[in-house]
One Martini backbone bead per residue (centre of mass of N, CA, C, O) as a GRO file, in nm:
protein
  235
    1GLY     BB    1   7.505  15.515 -25.507
    2GLN     BB    2   7.313  15.569 -25.226
    3MET     BB    3   7.277  15.805 -24.890
    4ALA     BB    4   7.040  15.853 -24.697
    5SER     BB    5   6.946  16.075 -24.398
    6THR     BB    6   6.751  16.144 -24.129
    7LEU     BB    7   6.642  16.349 -23.834
    8ASP     BB    8   6.323  16.469 -23.765
    9GLY     BB    9   6.228  16.397 -24.115
   10GLN     BB   10   6.500  16.557 -24.189
   11PRO     BB   11   6.738  16.626 -24.364
   12LEU     BB   12   7.093  16.539 -24.331
   13VAL     BB   13   7.187  16.338 -24.610
   14ASP     BB   14   7.276  16.298 -24.985
   15LEU     BB   15   7.471  16.036 -25.107
   16ARG     BB   16   7.668  16.016 -25.412
   17ALA     BB   17   7.847  15.753 -25.611
   18GLU     BB   18   8.109  15.668 -25.756
   19ILE     BB   19   8.289  15.414 -25.882
   20GLY     BB   20   8.593  15.243 -26.047
   21GLY     BB   21   8.841  15.118 -26.185
   22ARG     BB   22   9.172  14.929 -26.162
   23ASP     BB   23   9.453  15.077 -26.131
   24VAL     BB   24   9.264  15.411 -26.072
   25ARG     BB   25   9.043  15.493 -25.839
   26THR     BB   26   8.720  15.637 -25.920
   27ILE     BB   27   8.554  15.939 -25.744
   28ALA     BB   28   8.248  16.029 -25.728
   29PHE     BB   29   8.052  16.340 -25.628
   30ASN     BB   30   7.721  16.421 -25.427
   31LEU     BB   31   7.671  16.636 -25.161
   32ARG     BB   32   7.437  16.658 -24.908
   33ALA     BB   33   7.439  16.919 -24.602
   34ALA     BB   34   7.165  16.935 -24.324
   35PRO     BB   35   7.366  16.992 -23.969
   36ASP     BB   36   7.197  17.221 -23.799
   37PRO     BB   37   7.152  17.089 -23.511
   38LEU     BB   38   7.449  16.899 -23.481
   39LEU     BB   39   7.550  17.206 -23.344
   40PRO     BB   40   7.629  17.528 -23.281
   41GLU     BB   41   7.537  17.861 -23.264
   42THR     BB   42   7.811  17.959 -23.383
   43VAL     BB   43   7.855  17.749 -23.642
   44ARG     BB   44   7.572  17.743 -23.813
   45PRO     BB   45   7.559  17.993 -24.026
   46LEU     BB   46   7.744  17.881 -24.195
   47ILE     BB   47   7.587  17.643 -24.315
   48ALA     BB   48   7.251  17.747 -24.320
   49GLY     BB   49   7.142  17.569 -24.608
   50GLY     BB   50   7.375  17.389 -24.629
   51ILE     BB   51   7.624  17.157 -24.772
   52ASP     BB   52   7.809  17.110 -25.124
   53PRO     BB   53   7.983  16.851 -25.201
   54GLU     BB   54   8.228  16.743 -25.466
   55GLY     BB   55   8.366  16.514 -25.705
   56THR     BB   56   8.714  16.376 -25.774
   57LEU     BB   57   8.893  16.064 -25.694
   58GLY     BB   58   9.263  15.949 -25.790
   59ILE     BB   59   9.337  15.615 -25.665
   60LYS     BB   60   9.658  15.465 -25.622
   61PRO     BB   61   9.819  15.202 -25.545
   62GLY     BB   62   9.854  15.227 -25.217
   63GLY     BB   63   9.805  15.541 -25.174
   64GLY     BB   64   9.973  15.765 -25.247
   65THR     BB   65   9.759  15.898 -25.370
   66ILE     BB   66   9.571  16.206 -25.484
   67GLN     BB   67   9.373  16.315 -25.669
   68VAL     BB   68   9.227  16.577 -25.768
   69THR     BB   69   8.870  16.698 -25.947
   70ASP     BB   70   8.678  16.880 -25.913
   71PHE     BB   71   8.618  17.004 -25.673
   72SER     BB   72   8.364  17.154 -25.419
   73ALA     BB   73   8.205  17.376 -25.163
   74ARG     BB   74   7.953  17.511 -25.055
   75SER     BB   75   7.807  17.767 -24.826
   76ALA     BB   76   7.740  18.066 -24.690
   77ALA     BB   77   8.011  18.122 -24.563
   78GLY     BB   78   8.175  17.943 -24.892
   79THR     BB   79   8.420  17.876 -25.086
   80VAL     BB   80   8.532  17.584 -25.193
   81THR     BB   81   8.849  17.441 -25.388
   82ALA     BB   82   9.035  17.223 -25.585
   83SER     BB   83   9.357  17.077 -25.760
   84GLY     BB   84   9.539  16.798 -25.808
   85VAL     BB   85   9.728  16.691 -25.554
   86LEU     BB   86   9.740  16.415 -25.263
   87GLY     BB   87  10.014  16.388 -25.048
   88LEU     BB   88  10.065  16.136 -24.877
   89SER     BB   89  10.355  15.977 -24.916
   90GLU     BB   90  10.387  16.067 -25.168
   91PRO     BB   91  10.441  16.331 -25.400
   92GLY     BB   92  10.225  16.638 -25.435
   93ASP     BB   93   9.995  16.905 -25.590
   94LEU     BB   94   9.828  17.130 -25.488
   95ALA     BB   95   9.500  17.363 -25.505
   96VAL     BB   96   9.346  17.616 -25.277
   97SER     BB   97   9.006  17.782 -25.269
   98ILE     BB   98   8.914  18.049 -25.093
   99THR     BB   99   8.547  18.198 -25.061
  100VAL     BB  100   8.419  18.522 -24.911
  101ALA     BB  101   8.239  18.754 -24.887
  102ASP     BB  102   8.118  18.799 -24.577
  103ALA     BB  103   8.109  18.866 -24.258
  104ARG     BB  104   7.792  18.745 -24.136
  105ALA     BB  105   7.849  18.428 -24.123
  106PHE     BB  106   8.063  18.570 -23.852
  107ALA     BB  107   7.969  18.693 -23.621
  108THR     BB  108   7.966  18.482 -23.362
  109LEU     BB  109   8.286  18.443 -23.393
  110VAL     BB  110   8.305  18.786 -23.509
  111PRO     BB  111   8.189  19.047 -23.390
  112ASP     BB  112   8.458  19.265 -23.423
  113VAL     BB  113   8.450  19.150 -23.735
  114THR     BB  114   8.482  19.312 -24.059
  115TRP     BB  115   8.435  19.223 -24.413
  116SER     BB  116   8.363  19.222 -24.800
  117GLY     BB  117   8.625  19.028 -24.861
  118ALA     BB  118   8.763  18.735 -24.935
  119THR     BB  119   9.091  18.541 -24.958
  120LEU     BB  120   9.234  18.207 -25.034
  121ARG     BB  121   9.535  18.077 -25.158
  122ALA     BB  122   9.685  17.734 -25.165
  123ARG     BB  123   9.963  17.555 -25.167
  124LEU     BB  124  10.084  17.257 -25.188
  125GLN     BB  125  10.347  17.038 -25.130
  126GLY     BB  126  10.456  16.702 -25.115
  127THR     BB  127  10.334  16.588 -24.746
  128VAL     BB  128  10.125  16.551 -24.536
  129ASN     BB  129  10.354  16.578 -24.352
  130ALA     BB  130  10.562  16.686 -24.570
  131PRO     BB  131  10.497  17.064 -24.632
  132HIS     BB  132  10.458  17.283 -24.876
  133VAL     BB  133  10.345  17.630 -24.802
  134THR     BB  134  10.181  17.856 -25.007
  135ALA     BB  135  10.026  18.182 -24.920
  136GLU     BB  136   9.722  18.377 -25.015
  137ALA     BB  137   9.574  18.661 -24.891
  138THR     BB  138   9.258  18.876 -24.893
  139ALA     BB  139   9.096  19.161 -24.779
  140GLN     BB  140   8.823  19.365 -24.764
  141ASN     BB  141   8.689  19.578 -24.539
  142LEU     BB  142   8.869  19.612 -24.262
  143ALA     BB  143   8.729  19.572 -23.926
  144ALA     BB  144   8.904  19.668 -23.622
  145ALA     BB  145   8.830  19.801 -23.409
  146GLU     BB  146   8.979  20.131 -23.467
  147PHE     BB  147   9.101  20.016 -23.731
  148ARG     BB  148   9.120  20.044 -24.126
  149VAL     BB  149   9.135  19.836 -24.414
  150GLY     BB  150   9.097  19.812 -24.743
  151THR     BB  151   9.372  19.666 -24.807
  152SER     BB  152   9.463  19.296 -24.721
  153ARG     BB  153   9.770  19.110 -24.735
  154LEU     BB  154   9.930  18.790 -24.741
  155ASN     BB  155  10.222  18.628 -24.681
  156LEU     BB  156  10.299  18.227 -24.711
  157VAL     BB  157  10.578  18.037 -24.561
  158ALA     BB  158  10.572  17.699 -24.524
  159ALA     BB  159  10.780  17.457 -24.403
  160ALA     BB  160  10.835  17.081 -24.360
  161GLU     BB  161  11.023  16.886 -24.513
  162GLN     BB  162  11.165  16.713 -24.219
  163GLY     BB  163  10.871  16.750 -24.072
  164PHE     BB  164  10.748  16.755 -23.707
  165GLU     BB  165  10.980  16.752 -23.539
  166GLN     BB  166  11.058  16.987 -23.674
  167PRO     BB  167  11.106  17.275 -23.743
  168ILE     BB  168  10.916  17.551 -23.878
  169GLY     BB  169  10.955  17.733 -24.168
  170ILE     BB  170  10.880  18.118 -24.134
  171ARG     BB  171  10.704  18.361 -24.395
  172ALA     BB  172  10.621  18.696 -24.400
  173ASP     BB  173  10.347  18.890 -24.521
  174LEU     BB  174  10.256  19.267 -24.457
  175THR     BB  175   9.991  19.457 -24.618
  176LEU     BB  176   9.861  19.761 -24.571
  177SER     BB  177   9.586  19.972 -24.728
  178GLY     BB  178   9.385  20.211 -24.603
  179VAL     BB  179   9.429  20.328 -24.333
  180ALA     BB  180   9.217  20.377 -24.035
  181SER     BB  181   9.122  20.591 -23.762
  182GLU     BB  182   8.984  20.747 -23.524
  183ASP     BB  183   9.323  20.848 -23.404
  184PRO     BB  184   9.401  21.136 -23.522
  185ARG     BB  185   9.736  21.110 -23.440
  186LEU     BB  186   9.741  20.822 -23.719
  187GLU     BB  187   9.735  20.946 -23.969
  188THR     BB  188  10.039  21.019 -24.084
  189LEU     BB  189  10.129  20.700 -24.049
  190LEU     BB  190   9.885  20.552 -24.199
  191THR     BB  191   9.904  20.706 -24.502
  192ASP     BB  192  10.079  20.425 -24.644
  193GLY     BB  193  10.054  20.199 -24.476
  194ILE     BB  194  10.167  19.851 -24.372
  195ARG     BB  195  10.482  19.654 -24.308
  196LEU     BB  196  10.503  19.338 -24.230
  197ASN     BB  197  10.824  19.144 -24.140
  198VAL     BB  198  10.841  18.753 -24.097
  199ALA     BB  199  11.103  18.545 -23.955
  200GLY     BB  200  11.093  18.164 -23.847
  201SER     BB  201  10.993  17.971 -23.644
  202LEU     BB  202  10.801  17.615 -23.530
  203ASP     BB  203  10.704  17.398 -23.287
  204GLN     BB  204  10.551  17.113 -23.097
  205ALA     BB  205  10.598  17.292 -22.816
  206GLY     BB  206  10.579  17.646 -22.881
  207THR     BB  207  10.804  17.715 -23.033
  208LEU     BB  208  10.889  18.124 -23.128
  209VAL     BB  209  11.141  18.208 -23.319
  210ALA     BB  210  11.205  18.511 -23.433
  211ASP     BB  211  11.468  18.673 -23.597
  212ARG     BB  212  11.250  18.875 -23.822
  213ILE     BB  213  11.163  19.224 -23.754
  214ASP     BB  214  10.963  19.426 -23.962
  215LEU     BB  215  10.859  19.778 -24.015
  216GLN     BB  216  10.664  19.965 -24.194
  217ALA     BB  217  10.605  20.327 -24.199
  218ARG     BB  218  10.585  20.668 -24.169
  219GLY     BB  219  10.858  20.744 -24.030
  220LEU     BB  220  10.902  20.429 -23.989
  221ALA     BB  221  11.143  20.214 -23.844
  222LEU     BB  222  11.126  19.847 -23.732
  223GLY     BB  223  11.345  19.605 -23.513
  224GLY     BB  224  11.387  19.258 -23.452
  225SER     BB  225  11.335  19.020 -23.187
  226ALA     BB  226  11.182  18.680 -23.100
  227ARG     BB  227  11.008  18.493 -22.824
  228ALA     BB  228  10.843  18.172 -22.776
  229GLU     BB  229  10.662  17.932 -22.481
  230ASN     BB  230  10.463  17.793 -22.442
  231TRP     BB  231  10.274  17.924 -22.599
  232GLY     BB  232  10.358  18.215 -22.415
  233ALA     BB  233  10.407  18.170 -22.135
  234LYS     BB  234  10.712  18.242 -22.241
  235ALA     BB  235  10.881  18.559 -22.358
   0.00000   0.00000   0.00000
């Protein structure tokens, strides 16, 4: 089938899809969307020129999982790809990759932060209601406020196998290299980069517990812990 819509005479959505299969329903689709007029000014640059998702989904009887094959979506903001099995009521294993070329499309959202390239690779295991997520994010030539970072790398693990009603276990490892500041007094401290490790948990009520915080830089090692409640209202 095919569906198309326009807004004030301009193309808005063009969707083509094929559905087939007996035991497993497969949906192969190709979508072209240009919703610029419907979006606020701050978000519009992210999809300027349209967005183009396509891929194939396979749905088993009962809908316990969704097989994702060669899914991709492209826009001015970057590219998203995904493949694997998305777990709904049954466990799955889905890999997702997000690539952002540079910060220009995000200038209206974060005008004081720039970068030359960024990627995020994540793996979602289990079900959407009880997931185990591992992710790695990298950014090149990140600049914010008076600091510049050549390479930023964040490794994150979020474990919610018991569901979101229980605290979500979180481990994060942030490494910054090629760090520079406009303040010359910080040069010695930043020359070998910075590494930050955090281990703790987060729950639905906004209670964030950092059982361990370790910060390392040249000539400096800090260790501590923290607790915030009600999303930071009390800390």
